[in-house]
Every structure is written in C-alpha cells, then in structure tokens.
Short mmCIF file of C-alpha atoms in Angstrom, two decimals:
data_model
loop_
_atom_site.label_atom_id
_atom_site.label_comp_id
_atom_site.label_asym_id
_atom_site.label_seq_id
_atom_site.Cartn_x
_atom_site.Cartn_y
_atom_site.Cartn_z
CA UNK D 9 -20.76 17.81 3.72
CA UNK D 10 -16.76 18.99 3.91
CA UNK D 11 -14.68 16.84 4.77
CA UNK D 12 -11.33 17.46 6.83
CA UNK D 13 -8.79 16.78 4.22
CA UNK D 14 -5.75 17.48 5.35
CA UNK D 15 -6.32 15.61 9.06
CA UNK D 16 -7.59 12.42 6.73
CA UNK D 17 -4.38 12.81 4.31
CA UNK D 18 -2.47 12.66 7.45
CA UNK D 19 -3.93 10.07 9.31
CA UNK D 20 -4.06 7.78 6.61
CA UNK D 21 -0.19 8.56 5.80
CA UNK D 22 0.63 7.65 9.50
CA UNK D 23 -1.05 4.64 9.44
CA UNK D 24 0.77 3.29 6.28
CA UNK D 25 3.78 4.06 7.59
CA UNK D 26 3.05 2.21 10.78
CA UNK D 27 2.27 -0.97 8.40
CA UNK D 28 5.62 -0.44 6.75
CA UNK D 29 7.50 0.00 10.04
CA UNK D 30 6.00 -3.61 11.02
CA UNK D 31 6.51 -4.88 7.74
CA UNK D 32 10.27 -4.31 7.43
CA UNK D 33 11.55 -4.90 10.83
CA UNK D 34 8.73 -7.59 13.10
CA UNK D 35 9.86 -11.02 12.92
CA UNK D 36 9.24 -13.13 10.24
CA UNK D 37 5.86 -14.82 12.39
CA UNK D 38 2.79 -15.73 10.89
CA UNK D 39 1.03 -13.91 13.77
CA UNK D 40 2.76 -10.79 12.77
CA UNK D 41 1.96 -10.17 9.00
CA UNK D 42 -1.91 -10.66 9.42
CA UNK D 43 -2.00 -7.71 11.69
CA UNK D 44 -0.20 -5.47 8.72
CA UNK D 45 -2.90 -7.03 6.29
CA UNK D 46 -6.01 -6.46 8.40
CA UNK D 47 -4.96 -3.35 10.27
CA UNK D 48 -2.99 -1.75 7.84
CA UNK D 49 -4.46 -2.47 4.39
CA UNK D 50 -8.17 -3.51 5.19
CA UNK D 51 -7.97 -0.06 7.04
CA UNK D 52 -6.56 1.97 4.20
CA UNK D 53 -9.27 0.09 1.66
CA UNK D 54 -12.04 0.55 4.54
CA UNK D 55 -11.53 4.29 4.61
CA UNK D 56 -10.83 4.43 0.80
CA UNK D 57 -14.08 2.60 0.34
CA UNK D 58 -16.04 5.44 2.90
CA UNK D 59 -14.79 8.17 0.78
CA UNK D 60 -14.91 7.15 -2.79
CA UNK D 61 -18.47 6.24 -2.65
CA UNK D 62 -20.08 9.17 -1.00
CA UNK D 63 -17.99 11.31 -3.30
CA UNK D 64 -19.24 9.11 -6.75
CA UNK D 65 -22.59 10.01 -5.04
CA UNK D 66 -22.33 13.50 -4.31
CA UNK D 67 -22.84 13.28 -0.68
CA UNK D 68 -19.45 14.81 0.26
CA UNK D 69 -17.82 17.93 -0.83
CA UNK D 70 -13.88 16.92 -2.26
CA UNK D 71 -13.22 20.68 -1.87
CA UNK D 72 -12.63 21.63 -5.47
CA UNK D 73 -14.31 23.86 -8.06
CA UNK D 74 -16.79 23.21 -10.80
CA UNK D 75 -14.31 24.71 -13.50
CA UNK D 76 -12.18 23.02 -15.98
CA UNK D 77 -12.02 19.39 -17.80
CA UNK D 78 -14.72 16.78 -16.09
CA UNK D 79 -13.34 13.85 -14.48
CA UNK D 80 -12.98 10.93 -16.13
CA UNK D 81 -10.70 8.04 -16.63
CA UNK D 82 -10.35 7.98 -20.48
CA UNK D 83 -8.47 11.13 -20.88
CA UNK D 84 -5.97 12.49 -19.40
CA UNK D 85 -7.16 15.73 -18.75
CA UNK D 86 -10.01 13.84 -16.92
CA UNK D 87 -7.38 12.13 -14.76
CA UNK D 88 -5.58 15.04 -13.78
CA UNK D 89 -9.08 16.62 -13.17
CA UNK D 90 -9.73 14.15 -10.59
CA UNK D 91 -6.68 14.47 -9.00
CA UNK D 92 -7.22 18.50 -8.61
CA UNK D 93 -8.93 18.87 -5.23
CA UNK D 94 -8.25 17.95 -1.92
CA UNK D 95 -10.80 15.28 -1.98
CA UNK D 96 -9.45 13.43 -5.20
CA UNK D 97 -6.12 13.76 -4.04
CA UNK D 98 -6.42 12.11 -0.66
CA UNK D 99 -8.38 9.44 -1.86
CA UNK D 100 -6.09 8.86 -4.64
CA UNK D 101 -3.41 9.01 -2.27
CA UNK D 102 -5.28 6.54 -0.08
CA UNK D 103 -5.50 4.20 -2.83
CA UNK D 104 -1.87 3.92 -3.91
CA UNK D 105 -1.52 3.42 -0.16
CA UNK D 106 -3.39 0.68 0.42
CA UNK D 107 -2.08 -0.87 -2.56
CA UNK D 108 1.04 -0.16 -2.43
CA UNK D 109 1.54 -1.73 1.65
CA UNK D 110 -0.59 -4.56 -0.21
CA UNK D 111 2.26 -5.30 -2.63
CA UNK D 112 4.73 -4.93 0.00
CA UNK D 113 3.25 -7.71 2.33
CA UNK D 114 2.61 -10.02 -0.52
CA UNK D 115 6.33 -9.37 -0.93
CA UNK D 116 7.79 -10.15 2.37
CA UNK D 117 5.41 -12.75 2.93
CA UNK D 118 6.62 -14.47 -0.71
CA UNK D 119 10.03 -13.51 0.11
CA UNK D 120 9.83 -15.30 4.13
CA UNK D 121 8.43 -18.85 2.00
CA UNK D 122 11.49 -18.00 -0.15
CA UNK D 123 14.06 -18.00 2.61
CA UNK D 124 15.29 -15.00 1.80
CA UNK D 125 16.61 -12.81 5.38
CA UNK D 126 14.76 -9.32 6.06
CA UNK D 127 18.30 -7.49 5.08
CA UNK D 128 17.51 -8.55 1.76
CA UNK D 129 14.37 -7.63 1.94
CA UNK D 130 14.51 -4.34 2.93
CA UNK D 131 16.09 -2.70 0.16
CA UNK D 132 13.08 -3.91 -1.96
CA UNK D 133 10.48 -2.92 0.37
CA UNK D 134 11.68 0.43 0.57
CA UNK D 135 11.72 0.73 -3.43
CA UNK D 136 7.53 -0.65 -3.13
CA UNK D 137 7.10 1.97 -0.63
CA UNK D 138 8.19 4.63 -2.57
CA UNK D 139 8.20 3.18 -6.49
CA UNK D 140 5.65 0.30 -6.28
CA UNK D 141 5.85 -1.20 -9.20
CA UNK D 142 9.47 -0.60 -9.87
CA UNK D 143 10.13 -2.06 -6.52
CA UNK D 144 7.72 -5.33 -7.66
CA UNK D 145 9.63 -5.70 -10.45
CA UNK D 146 12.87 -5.84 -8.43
CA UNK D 147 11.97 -8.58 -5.94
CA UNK D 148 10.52 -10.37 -9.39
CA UNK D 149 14.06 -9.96 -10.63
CA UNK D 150 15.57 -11.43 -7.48
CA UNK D 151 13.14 -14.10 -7.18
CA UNK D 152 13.79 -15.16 -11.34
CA UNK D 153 17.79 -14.79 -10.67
CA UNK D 154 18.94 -15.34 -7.22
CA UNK D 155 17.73 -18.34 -5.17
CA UNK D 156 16.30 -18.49 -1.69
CA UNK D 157 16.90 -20.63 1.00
CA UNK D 158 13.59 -22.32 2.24
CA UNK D 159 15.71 -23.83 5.02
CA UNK D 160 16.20 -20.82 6.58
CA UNK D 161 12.39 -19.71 6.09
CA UNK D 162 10.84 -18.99 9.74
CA UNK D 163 7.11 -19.81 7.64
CA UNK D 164 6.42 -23.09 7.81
CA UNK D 165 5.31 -24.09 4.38
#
C-alpha cells in the first residue's frame, strides 16, 4: 500500500507545533499540560507506532527504491539508508517529534515545580524545539546553577 507522505509529514508537523504553542504560552495549570501529553505526544507516538510497524512488516510502501546500502542501525550507511525515502523520513521525523515535545513538557512541567516564570522558560523551550538535546542540557544548566522559586510555582507540589 502507498502511503500519502507528504499530507502525513504535514499533519504530523502541525500538530507538534500546536503542542508547542500550548506548551509555551497556556497557563501554568495542571489541567493544561495533560492535554499537550495525551494529545500531542501520545498522538505523535500513536501515529509513529501505525507506521513503523507496518513498514518493519512490509505491509506499506515508504516510497523508496531497492538500490543502495540496506538499512540498518549499526552503520552509518544503514542509517542514512533508512532515512532515504519518504517513508523513513517522515517517520523519523515523527519520532524526533514526539520526543522532542516529550522533553519539552517534562521541561516546563519540572521547570513550573521549580518556580521558575514561563519568560524563562521560553528561551529553553524554543532551543528543545529546535536542538533537543542541546536545549535539555540548557534547562539542566539552569536548574544545577540558578535557583527557582517554588513559592511562586502555580503546581501545587
């Protein structure tokens, strides 16, 4: 079976966004951050999860050709073979979304019990969006030098 790509790639770019919109800028509420976790990341993993298997079983078509290295994950001319049709590449993508938004809420909900104020957050959100593990590392960094003010948290502990 072919799958629409492109529309998929898309759609599943959207959608993280949307998370990351919410994320960033919804107030700091409890009833707020589950919806990013369930809708935005349990999404991204559910449609990850529809398109990785059928592809590992052959049931779907990832749009690419037969020639070249074989994909694997112990080479790195098997990686970059996996990544070099539509299909691998959207479902790659997909993954580092649904990671990546993952990461992100662990971070502002860690950062909320913290105290620290969504202006500070931002900056460090942004840097997960587009540099996740660089933009880990920075909130690490904050968290290690610069401390919060559980006061001020809006999450009850």
């Amino acid at each position: 079976m072919t799958m629409p790509w492109e529309s998929i790639f898309g759609w599943t770019n959207s959608w993280a966004m949307l998370g990351w919109v919410i994320l960033a800028f919804a107030p700091q509420r409890d009833k707020v951050l589950p919806y990013v976790f369930y809708m935005g990341c349990g999404l991204l993993a559910l449609t990850y999860a529809s398109l990785i298997l059928p592809l590992m079983a052959g049931w779907i078509d990832d749009g690419g050709t037969a020639s070249g290295p074989q994909p694997s994950l112990t080479t790195l001319a098997g990686v970059m073979a996996l990544f070099s049709s539509p299909g691998g590449t959207t479902i790659g993508w997909i993954h580092y979304l649904a990671f990546d938004l993952f990461v992100g809420l662990w971070v502002a909900r860690n950062a909320d019990r913290h105290g620290y104020s969504r202006l500070v957050q931002i900056p460090i959100l942004f840097f997960v969006l587009m540099a996740g593990p660089f933009g880990l590392l920075l909130y690490l960094i904050l968290r290690a030098t610069c401390k919060g003010r559980p006061e001020n948290s809006t999450v009850p502990s």
